[in-house]
Short mmCIF file of C-alpha atoms in Angstrom, two decimals:
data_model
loop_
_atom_site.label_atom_id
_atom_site.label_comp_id
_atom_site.label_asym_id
_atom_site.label_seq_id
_atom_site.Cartn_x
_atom_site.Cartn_y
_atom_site.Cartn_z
CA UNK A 1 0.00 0.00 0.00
CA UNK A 2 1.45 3.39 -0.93
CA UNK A 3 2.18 5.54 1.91
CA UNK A 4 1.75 8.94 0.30
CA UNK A 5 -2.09 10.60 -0.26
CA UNK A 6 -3.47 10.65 -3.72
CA UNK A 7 -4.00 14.64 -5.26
CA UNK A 8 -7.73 13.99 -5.60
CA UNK A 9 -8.50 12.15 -1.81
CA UNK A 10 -8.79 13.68 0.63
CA UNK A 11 -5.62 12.38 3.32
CA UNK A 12 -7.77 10.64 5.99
CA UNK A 13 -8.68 12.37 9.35
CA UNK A 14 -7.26 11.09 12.40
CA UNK A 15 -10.04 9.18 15.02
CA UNK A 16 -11.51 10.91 17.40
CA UNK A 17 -11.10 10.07 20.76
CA UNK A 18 -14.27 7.57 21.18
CA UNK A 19 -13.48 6.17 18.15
CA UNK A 20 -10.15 5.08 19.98
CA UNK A 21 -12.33 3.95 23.27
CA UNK A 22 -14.13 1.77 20.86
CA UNK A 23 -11.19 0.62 19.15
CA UNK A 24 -9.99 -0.43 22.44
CA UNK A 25 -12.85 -2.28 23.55
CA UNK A 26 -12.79 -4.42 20.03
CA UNK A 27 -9.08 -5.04 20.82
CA UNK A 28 -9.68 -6.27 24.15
CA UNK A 29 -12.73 -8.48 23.41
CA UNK A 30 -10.79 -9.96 20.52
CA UNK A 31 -7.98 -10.47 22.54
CA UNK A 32 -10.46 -12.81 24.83
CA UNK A 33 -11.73 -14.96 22.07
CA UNK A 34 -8.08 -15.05 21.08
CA UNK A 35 -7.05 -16.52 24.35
CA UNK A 36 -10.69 -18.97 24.86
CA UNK A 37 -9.67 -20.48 21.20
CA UNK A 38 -5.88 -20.71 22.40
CA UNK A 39 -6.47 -22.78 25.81
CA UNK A 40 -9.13 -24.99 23.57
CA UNK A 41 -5.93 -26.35 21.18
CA UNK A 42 -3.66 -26.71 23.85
CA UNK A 43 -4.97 -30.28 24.26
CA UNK A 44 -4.74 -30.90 20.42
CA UNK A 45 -2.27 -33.07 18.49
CA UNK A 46 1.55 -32.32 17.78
CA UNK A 47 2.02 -32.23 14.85
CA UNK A 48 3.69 -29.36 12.68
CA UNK A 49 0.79 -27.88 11.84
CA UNK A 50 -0.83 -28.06 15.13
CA UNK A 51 1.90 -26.36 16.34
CA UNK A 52 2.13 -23.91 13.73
CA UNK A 53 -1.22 -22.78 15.05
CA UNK A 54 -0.96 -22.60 18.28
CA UNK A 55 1.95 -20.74 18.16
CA UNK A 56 0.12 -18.37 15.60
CA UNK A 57 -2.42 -17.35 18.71
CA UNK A 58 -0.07 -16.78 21.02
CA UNK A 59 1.50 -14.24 18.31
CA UNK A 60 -1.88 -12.99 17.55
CA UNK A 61 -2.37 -12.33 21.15
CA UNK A 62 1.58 -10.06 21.26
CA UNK A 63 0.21 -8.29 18.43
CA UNK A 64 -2.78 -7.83 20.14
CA UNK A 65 -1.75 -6.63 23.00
CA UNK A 66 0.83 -4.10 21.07
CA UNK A 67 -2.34 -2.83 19.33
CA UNK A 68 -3.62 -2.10 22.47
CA UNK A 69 -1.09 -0.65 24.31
CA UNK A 70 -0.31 1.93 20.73
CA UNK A 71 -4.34 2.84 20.72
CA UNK A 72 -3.92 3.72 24.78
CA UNK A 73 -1.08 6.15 23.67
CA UNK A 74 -3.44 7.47 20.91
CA UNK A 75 -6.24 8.14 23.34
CA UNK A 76 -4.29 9.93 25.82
CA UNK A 77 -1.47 11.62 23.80
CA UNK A 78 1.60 13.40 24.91
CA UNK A 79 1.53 14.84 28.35
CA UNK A 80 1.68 18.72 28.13
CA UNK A 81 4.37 21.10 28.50
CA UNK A 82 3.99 23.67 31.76
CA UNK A 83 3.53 26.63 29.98
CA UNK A 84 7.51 28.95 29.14
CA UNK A 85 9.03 25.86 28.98
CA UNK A 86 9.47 26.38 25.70
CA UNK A 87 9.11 24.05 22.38
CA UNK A 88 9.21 20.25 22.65
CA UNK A 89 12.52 18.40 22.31
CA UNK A 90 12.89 16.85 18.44
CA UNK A 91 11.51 13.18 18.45
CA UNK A 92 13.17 10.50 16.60
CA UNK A 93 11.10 9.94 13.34
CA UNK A 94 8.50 7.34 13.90
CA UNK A 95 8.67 4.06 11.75
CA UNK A 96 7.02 4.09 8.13
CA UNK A 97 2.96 3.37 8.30
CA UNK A 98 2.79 -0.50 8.54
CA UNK A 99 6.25 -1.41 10.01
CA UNK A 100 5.00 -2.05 13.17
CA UNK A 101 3.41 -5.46 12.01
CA UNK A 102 6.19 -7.93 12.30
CA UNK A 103 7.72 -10.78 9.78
CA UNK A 104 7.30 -13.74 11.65
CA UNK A 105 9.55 -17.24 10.81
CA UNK A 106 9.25 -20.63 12.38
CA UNK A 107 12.28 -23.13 12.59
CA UNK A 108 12.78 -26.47 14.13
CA UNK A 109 15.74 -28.42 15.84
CA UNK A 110 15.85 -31.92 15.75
CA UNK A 111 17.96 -33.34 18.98
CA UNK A 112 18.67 -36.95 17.57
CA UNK A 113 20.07 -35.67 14.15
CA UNK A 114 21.27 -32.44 15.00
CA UNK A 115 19.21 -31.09 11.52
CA UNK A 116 17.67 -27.28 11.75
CA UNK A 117 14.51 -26.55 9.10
CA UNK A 118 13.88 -23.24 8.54
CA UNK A 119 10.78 -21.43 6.97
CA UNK A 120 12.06 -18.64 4.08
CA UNK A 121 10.81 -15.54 6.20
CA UNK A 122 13.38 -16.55 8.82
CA UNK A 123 15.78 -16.40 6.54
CA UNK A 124 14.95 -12.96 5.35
CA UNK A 125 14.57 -11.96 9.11
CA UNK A 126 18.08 -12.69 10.02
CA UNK A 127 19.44 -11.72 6.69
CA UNK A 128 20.91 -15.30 5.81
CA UNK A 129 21.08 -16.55 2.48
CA UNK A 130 18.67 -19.00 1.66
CA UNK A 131 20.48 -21.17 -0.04
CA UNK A 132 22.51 -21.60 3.10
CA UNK A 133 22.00 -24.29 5.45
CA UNK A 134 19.68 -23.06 8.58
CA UNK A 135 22.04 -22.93 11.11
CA UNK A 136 21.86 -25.41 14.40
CA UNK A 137 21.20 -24.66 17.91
CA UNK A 138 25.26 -24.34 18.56
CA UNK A 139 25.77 -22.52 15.51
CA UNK A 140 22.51 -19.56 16.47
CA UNK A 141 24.50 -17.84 19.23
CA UNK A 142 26.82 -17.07 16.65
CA UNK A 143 24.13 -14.51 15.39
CA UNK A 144 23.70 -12.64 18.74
CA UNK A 145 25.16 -9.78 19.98
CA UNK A 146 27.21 -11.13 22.99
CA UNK A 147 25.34 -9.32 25.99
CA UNK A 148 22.02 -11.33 24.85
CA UNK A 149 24.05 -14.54 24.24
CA UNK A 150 23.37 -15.68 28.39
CA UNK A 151 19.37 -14.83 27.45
CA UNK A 152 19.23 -17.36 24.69
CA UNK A 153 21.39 -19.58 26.13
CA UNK A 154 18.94 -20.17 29.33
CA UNK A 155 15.75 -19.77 27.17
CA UNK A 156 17.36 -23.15 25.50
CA UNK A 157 18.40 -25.04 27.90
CA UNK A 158 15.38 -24.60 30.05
CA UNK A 159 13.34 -25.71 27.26
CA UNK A 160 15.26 -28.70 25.97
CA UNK A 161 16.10 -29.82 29.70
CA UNK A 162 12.59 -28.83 31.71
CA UNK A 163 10.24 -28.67 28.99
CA UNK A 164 9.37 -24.78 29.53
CA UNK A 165 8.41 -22.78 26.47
CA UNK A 166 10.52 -20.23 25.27
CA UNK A 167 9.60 -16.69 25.24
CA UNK A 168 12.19 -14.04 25.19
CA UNK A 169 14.04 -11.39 23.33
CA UNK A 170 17.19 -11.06 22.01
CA UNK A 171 19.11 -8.90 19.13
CA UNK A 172 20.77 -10.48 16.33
CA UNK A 173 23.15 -8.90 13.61
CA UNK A 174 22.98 -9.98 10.17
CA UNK A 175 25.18 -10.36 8.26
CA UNK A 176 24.98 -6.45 6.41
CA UNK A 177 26.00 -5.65 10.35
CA UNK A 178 21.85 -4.45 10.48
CA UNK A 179 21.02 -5.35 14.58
CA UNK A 180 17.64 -6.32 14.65
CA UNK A 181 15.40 -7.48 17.94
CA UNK A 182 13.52 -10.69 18.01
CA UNK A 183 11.44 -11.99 19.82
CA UNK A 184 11.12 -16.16 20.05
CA UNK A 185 8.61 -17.96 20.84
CA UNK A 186 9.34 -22.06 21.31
CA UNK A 187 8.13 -25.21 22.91
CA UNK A 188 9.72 -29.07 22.84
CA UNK A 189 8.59 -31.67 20.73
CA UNK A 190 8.66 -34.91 22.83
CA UNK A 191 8.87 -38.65 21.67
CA UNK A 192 6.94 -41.44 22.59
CA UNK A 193 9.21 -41.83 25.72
CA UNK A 194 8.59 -38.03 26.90
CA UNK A 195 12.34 -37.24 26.26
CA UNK A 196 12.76 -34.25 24.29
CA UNK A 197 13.40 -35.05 20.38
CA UNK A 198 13.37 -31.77 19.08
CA UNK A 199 12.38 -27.93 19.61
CA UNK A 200 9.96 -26.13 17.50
CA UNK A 201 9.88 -22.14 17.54
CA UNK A 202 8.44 -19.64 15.92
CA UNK A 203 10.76 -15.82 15.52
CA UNK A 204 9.36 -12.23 15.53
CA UNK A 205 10.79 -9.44 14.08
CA UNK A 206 9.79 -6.78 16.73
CA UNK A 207 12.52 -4.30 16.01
CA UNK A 208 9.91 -1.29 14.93
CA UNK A 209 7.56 -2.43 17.41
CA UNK A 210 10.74 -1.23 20.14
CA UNK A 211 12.05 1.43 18.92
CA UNK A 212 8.39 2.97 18.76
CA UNK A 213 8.14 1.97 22.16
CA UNK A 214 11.49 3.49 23.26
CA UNK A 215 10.89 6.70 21.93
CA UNK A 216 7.44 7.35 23.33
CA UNK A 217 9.28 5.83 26.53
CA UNK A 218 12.02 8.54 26.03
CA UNK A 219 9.98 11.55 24.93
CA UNK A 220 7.90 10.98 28.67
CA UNK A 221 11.01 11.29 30.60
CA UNK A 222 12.09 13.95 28.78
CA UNK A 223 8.77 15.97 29.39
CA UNK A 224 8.93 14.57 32.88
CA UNK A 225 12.47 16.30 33.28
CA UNK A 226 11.66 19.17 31.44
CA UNK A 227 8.65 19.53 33.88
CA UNK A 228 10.77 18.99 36.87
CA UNK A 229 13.10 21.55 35.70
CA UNK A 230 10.33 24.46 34.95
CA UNK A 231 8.88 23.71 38.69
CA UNK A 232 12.24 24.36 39.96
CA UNK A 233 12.51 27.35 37.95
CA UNK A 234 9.37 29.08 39.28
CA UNK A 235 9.92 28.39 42.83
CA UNK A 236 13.53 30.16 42.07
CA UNK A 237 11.97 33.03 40.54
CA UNK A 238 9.45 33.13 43.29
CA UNK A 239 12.14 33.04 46.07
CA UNK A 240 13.94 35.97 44.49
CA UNK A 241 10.81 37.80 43.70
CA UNK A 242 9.85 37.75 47.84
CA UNK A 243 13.45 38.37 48.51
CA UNK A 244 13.32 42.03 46.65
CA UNK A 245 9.73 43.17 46.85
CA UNK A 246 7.92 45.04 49.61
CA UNK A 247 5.39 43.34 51.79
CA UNK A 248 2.52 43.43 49.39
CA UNK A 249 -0.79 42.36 52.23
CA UNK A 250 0.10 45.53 54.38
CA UNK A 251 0.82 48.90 54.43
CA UNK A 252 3.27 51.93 54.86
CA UNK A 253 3.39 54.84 56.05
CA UNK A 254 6.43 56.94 54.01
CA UNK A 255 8.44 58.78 55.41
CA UNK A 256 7.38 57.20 59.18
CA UNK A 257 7.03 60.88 60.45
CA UNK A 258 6.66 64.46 59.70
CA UNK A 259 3.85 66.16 57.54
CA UNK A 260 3.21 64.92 53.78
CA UNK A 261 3.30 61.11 54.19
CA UNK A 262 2.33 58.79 52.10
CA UNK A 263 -0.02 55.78 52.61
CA UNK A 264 1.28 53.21 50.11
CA UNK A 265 0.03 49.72 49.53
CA UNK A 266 0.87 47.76 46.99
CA UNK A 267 -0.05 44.18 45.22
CA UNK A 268 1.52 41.54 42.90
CA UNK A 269 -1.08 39.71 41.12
CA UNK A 270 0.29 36.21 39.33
CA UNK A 271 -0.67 35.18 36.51
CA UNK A 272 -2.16 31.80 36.08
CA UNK A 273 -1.44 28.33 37.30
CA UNK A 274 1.06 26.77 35.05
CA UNK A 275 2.98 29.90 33.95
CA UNK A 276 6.71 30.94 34.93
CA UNK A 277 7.01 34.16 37.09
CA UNK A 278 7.55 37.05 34.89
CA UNK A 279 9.74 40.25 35.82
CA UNK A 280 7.19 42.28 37.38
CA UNK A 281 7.93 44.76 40.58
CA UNK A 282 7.09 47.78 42.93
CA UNK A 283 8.93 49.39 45.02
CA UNK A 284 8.23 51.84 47.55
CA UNK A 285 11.24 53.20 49.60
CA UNK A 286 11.85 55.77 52.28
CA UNK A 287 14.99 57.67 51.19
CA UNK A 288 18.01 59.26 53.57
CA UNK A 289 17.28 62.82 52.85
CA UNK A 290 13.92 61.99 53.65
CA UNK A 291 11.78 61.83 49.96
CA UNK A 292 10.21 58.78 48.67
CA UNK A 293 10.91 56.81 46.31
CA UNK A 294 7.89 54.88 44.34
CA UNK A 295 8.86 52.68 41.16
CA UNK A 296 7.20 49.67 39.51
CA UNK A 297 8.30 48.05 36.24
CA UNK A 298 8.76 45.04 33.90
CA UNK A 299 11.43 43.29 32.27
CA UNK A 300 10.01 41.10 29.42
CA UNK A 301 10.15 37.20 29.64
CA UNK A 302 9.70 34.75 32.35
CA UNK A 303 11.73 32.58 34.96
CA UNK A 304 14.67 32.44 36.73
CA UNK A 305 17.02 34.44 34.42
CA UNK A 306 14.35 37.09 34.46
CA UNK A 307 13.61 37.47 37.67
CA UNK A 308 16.94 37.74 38.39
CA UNK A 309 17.33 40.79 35.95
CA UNK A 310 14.59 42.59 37.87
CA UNK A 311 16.35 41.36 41.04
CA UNK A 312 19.53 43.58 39.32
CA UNK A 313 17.60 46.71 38.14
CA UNK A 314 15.42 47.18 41.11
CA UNK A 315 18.63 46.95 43.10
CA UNK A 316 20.11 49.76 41.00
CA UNK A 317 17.41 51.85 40.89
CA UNK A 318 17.08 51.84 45.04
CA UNK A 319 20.97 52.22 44.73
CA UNK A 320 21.02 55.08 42.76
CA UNK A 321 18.12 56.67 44.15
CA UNK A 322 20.05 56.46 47.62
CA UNK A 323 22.44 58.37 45.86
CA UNK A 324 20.08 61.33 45.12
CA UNK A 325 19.77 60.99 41.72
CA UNK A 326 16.93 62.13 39.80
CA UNK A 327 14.22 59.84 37.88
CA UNK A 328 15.23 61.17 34.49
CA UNK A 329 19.06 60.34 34.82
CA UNK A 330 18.37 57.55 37.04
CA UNK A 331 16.03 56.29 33.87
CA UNK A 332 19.31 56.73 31.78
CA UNK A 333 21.94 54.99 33.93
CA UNK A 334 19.23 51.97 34.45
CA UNK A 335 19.31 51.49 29.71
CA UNK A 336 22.90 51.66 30.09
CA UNK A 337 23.24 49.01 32.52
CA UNK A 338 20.42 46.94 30.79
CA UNK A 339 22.49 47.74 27.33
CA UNK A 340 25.67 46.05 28.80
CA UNK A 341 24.24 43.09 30.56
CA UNK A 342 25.72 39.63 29.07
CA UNK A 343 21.79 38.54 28.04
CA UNK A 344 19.92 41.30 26.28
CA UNK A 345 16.60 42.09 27.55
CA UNK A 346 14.22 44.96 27.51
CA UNK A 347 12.02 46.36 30.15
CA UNK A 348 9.35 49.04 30.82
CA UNK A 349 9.58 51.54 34.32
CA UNK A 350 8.28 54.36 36.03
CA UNK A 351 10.34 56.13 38.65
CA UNK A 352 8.78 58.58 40.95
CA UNK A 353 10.28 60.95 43.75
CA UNK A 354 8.26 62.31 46.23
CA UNK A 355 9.08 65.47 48.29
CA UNK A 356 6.58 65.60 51.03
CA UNK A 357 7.96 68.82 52.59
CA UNK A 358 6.59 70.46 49.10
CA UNK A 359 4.34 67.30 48.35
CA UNK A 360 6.36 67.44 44.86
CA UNK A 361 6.29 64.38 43.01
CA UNK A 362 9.47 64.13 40.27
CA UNK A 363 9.20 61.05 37.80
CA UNK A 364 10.04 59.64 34.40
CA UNK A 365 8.78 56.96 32.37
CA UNK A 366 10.88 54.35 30.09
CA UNK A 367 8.08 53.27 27.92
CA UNK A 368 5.35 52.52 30.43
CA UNK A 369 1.99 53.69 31.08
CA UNK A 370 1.80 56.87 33.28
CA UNK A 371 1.01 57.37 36.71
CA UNK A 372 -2.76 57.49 37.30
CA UNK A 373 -3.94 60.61 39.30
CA UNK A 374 -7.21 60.72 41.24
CA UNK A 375 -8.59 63.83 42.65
CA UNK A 376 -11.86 64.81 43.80
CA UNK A 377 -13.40 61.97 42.53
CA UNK A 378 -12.07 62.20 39.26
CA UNK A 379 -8.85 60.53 37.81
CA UNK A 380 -6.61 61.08 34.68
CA UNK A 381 -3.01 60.14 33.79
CA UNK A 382 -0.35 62.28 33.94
CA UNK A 383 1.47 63.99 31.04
CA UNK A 384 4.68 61.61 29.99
CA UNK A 385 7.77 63.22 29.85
CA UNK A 386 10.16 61.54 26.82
CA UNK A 387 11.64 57.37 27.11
CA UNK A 388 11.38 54.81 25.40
CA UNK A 389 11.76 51.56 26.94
CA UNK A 390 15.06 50.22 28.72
CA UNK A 391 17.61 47.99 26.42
CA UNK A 392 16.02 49.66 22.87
CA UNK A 393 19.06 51.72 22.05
CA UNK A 394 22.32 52.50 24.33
CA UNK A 395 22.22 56.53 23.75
CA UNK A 396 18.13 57.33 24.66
CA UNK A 397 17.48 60.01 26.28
CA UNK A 398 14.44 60.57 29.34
CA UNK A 399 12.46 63.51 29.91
CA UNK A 400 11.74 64.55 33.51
CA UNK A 401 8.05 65.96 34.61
CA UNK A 402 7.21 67.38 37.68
CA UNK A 403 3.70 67.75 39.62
CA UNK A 404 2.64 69.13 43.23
CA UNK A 405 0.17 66.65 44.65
CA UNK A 406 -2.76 68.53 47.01
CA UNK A 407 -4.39 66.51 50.56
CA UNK A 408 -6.20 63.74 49.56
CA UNK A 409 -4.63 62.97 46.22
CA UNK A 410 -3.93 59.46 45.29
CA UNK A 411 -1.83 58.02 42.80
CA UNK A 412 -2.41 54.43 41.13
CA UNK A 413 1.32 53.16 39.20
CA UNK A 414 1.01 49.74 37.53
CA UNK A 415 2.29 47.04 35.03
CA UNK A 416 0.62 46.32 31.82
CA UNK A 417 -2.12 43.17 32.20
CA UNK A 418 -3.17 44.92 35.35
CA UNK A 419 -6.47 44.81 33.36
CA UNK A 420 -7.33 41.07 31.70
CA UNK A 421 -8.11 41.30 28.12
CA UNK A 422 -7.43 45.33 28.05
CA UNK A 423 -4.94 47.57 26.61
CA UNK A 424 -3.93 51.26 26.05
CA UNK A 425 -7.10 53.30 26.07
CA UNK A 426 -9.16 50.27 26.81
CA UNK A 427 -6.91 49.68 29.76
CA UNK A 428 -6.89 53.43 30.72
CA UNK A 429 -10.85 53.62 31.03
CA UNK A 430 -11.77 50.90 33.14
CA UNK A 431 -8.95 52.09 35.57
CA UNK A 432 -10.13 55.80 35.83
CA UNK A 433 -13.68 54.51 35.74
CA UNK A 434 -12.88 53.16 39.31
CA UNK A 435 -12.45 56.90 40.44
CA UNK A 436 -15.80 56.72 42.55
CA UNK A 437 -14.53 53.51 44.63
CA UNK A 438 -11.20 55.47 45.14
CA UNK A 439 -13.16 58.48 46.35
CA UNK A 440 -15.20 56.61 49.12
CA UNK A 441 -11.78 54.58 49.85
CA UNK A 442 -10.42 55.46 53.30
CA UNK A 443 -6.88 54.21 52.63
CA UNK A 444 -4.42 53.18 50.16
CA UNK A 445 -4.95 49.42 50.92
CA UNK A 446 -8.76 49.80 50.85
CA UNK A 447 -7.73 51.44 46.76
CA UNK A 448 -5.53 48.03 45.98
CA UNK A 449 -8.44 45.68 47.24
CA UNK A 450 -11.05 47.28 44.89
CA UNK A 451 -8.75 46.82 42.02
CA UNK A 452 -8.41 43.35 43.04
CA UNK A 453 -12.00 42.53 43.31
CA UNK A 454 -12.83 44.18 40.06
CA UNK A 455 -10.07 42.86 37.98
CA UNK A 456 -9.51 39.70 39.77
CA UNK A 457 -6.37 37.99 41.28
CA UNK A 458 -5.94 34.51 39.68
CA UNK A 459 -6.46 32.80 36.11
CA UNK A 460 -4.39 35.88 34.64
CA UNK A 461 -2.85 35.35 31.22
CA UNK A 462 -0.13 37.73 32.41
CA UNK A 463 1.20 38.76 36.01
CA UNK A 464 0.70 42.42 37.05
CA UNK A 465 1.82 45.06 39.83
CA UNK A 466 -0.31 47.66 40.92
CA UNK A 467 0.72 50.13 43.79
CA UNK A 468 -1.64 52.92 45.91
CA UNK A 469 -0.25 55.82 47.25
CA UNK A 470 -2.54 58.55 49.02
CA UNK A 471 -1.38 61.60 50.04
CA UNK A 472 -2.04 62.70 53.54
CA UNK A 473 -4.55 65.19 55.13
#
């Protein structure tokens, strides 16, 4: 049968899944007649053809139970990869359509005068010529590789000294240095006397059969590892991520004392189950002259190498900011150091300053959305100074902006996906539309929780920061 699709039919679709079930259940209730019609000939005669047939069922029933086992891997298909795992490992190529059903030879030893008869498909199993001679039961170990050589050796002797059948495996190379597995199947032929006069067996060429089975074997322990290895990789990330952050289920209070303060709370919402952390923070961060320093951001990708990248540029920016240096330069320093990191990445960040002696807030942008500002029950976002994101280009320049907040005033700064499904404008209006909420809100924390209830904390596509800050009476 040719294995390629004719131009004018249709290539056939695979079955669906209870077509398989059904398959299965045929399989298995054949299998049972199989075995019934078996058990009724073992009392028959011995002769050759006798035993030609029973040995037949018990080959029907290997098959049979290979057909069954390959329709089990059809119903339930490859296990899954954890999501940012990344693409499966290459499989071996599976065997052409059809080479899983076997070439199957008989043979027969005669004891008493040491003669071997062999059918023709043997021959063309183990690549002999058959004009040769069939080879005797001293001459086949010549054929095996010499690890299996003990295997067949037993499987013999047990049958021609206890009478056990033979079933076992063993590889053989012909002669074209081709190994091939077989699988033989034997039982002794006793004389009138119930000494053994000869041994009749029947050979299977099941090399297809196990190299199918080794790679589906082989592609589940690689999933398995790659599996183990992304779990490991997310509890990492999520190690580092609580390492660097700010408690994000209370609040604070910046700076402690004096007029101005800040209430800031602040929340990291994951993303779903199955997904590797992302590079995600907030910050909020009482400086030594006194200011406050309020950032969040996001470094594209996901898992340990990423959260270790926004383990390096929060550290900077809290660093620098110690320093006294200003969101726009700060902004600059931070694409430089992203620019000469080993592993190229690019990230999005806002960087506020707040002065609560003045209640000035200083910030710049690198690509990310603005800093929301609510005020008597109304919200808007603030005009964006210059950036463009972090890692784009090594010479970029960032504007500065500069606003004085009044009592009362609260400021929303957050990642993108802080809103499922939502983007840019869309994004923009549902968060402003929660101005009333934010009105009515007594403090910062009470702001975070209504963002959480309306736009939900788990089965996120993406992860998401969002930080409060509220401006005191």
């Amino acid at each position: 049968m040719p294995s390629h699709v004719s131009a004018d039919r249709p290539a056939a679709q695979p079955p669906g899944r209870g077509s398989v079930e059904a398959l299965i259940s045929q399989t298995r209730r054949l299998k049972g007649d199989v075995d019934a019609v078996r058990r009724d000939n073992r009392s028959s005669g011995s002769d050759s053809e006798e035993r030609w047939q029973r040995a037949l069922y018990d080959l029907a029933l290997h098959q049979l139970n290979d057909l069954d086992e390959h329709l089990a891997q059809l119903r339930d298909g490859p296990a899954p990869l954890p999501a940012g795992v990344g693409a499966a490992p290459a499989r071996p190529a599976p065997p052409a359509p059809g080479s899983l059903l076997s070439r199957v030879g008989s043979a027969e030893w005669n004891l008493l005068t040491d003669e071997a008869s062999w059918s023709g498909e043997l021959y063309r199993i183990l690549g002999r010529d058959p004009a040769a001679a069939a080879l005797t039961l001293d001459e086949m170990p010549a054929l095996v590789l010499d690890e299996d050589r003990p295997r067949l050796t037993a499987m013999v002797t047990d049958c021609l000294v206890d009478a056990k059948p033979i079933d076992g495996e063993f590889r053989v190379q012909r002669p074209d240095g081709n190994v091939r597995t077989v699988h033989m199947m034997g039982e002794p032929v006793l004389d009138g006397d119930g000494s053994t006069a000869s041994m009749w067996a029947v050979l299977r060429d099941v090399s297809e059969l196990r190299l199918s089975q080794r790679t589906v074997r082989e592609t589940r322990d690689t999933m398995q590892r790659h599996r183990r290895r992304a779990e490991t990789e997310q509890r990492l990330a999520v190690e580092l991520q609580e390492a660097v952050l700010p408690p994000g289920r209370g609040a604070l209070r910046l700076p402690c004392r004096g007029p101005g303060t800040l209430d800031v709370a602040a929340r990291h919402l994951p993303s779903g189950a199955g997904t590797l952390l992302g590079g995600d923070w907030y910050d909020a961060l009482e400086l030594p002259d006194g200011d406050t320093l309020l950032s969040v951001g996001d470094l594209t990708g996901h898992g340990v190498a990423v959260a270790s990248g926004m383990t390096m540029l929060l550290g900077a920016v809290r660093g620098m900011a110690m320093t006294g240096t200003g969101p726009g330069q700060l902004m600059s320093l931070l694409n430089r150091l992203l620019d000469a990191t080993v592993q190229p990445a690019l990230g999005s960040a806002v960087c506020c300053r707040y002065r609560p002696a003045t209640r000035t807030l200083s910030w710049a942008q690198a690509g990310h959305p603005a800093p929301l500002l609510f005020r008597g029950g109304t919200g808007r976002a603030l005009s964006a100074p210059e950036g463009v994101l972090l890692g784009v280009t090594s010479g970029a320049g960032y504007g500065q902006a500069e606003v004085t907040l009044e009592p009362g005033d609260l400021l929303l700064l957050h990642t993108d996906g802080l809103v499922p499904g939502h983007s840019g404008a869309d994004s923009l209006g549902a968060l402003l539309g929660l101005a009333p909420r934010f009105g009515a809100a007594r403090t910062a924390q009470d702001c975070v929780r209504a963002v959480v209830e309306e736009f939900g904390e788990s089965e996120r596509e993406d992860e998401a920061c969002v930080l409060v800050a509220k401006v005191g009476e």
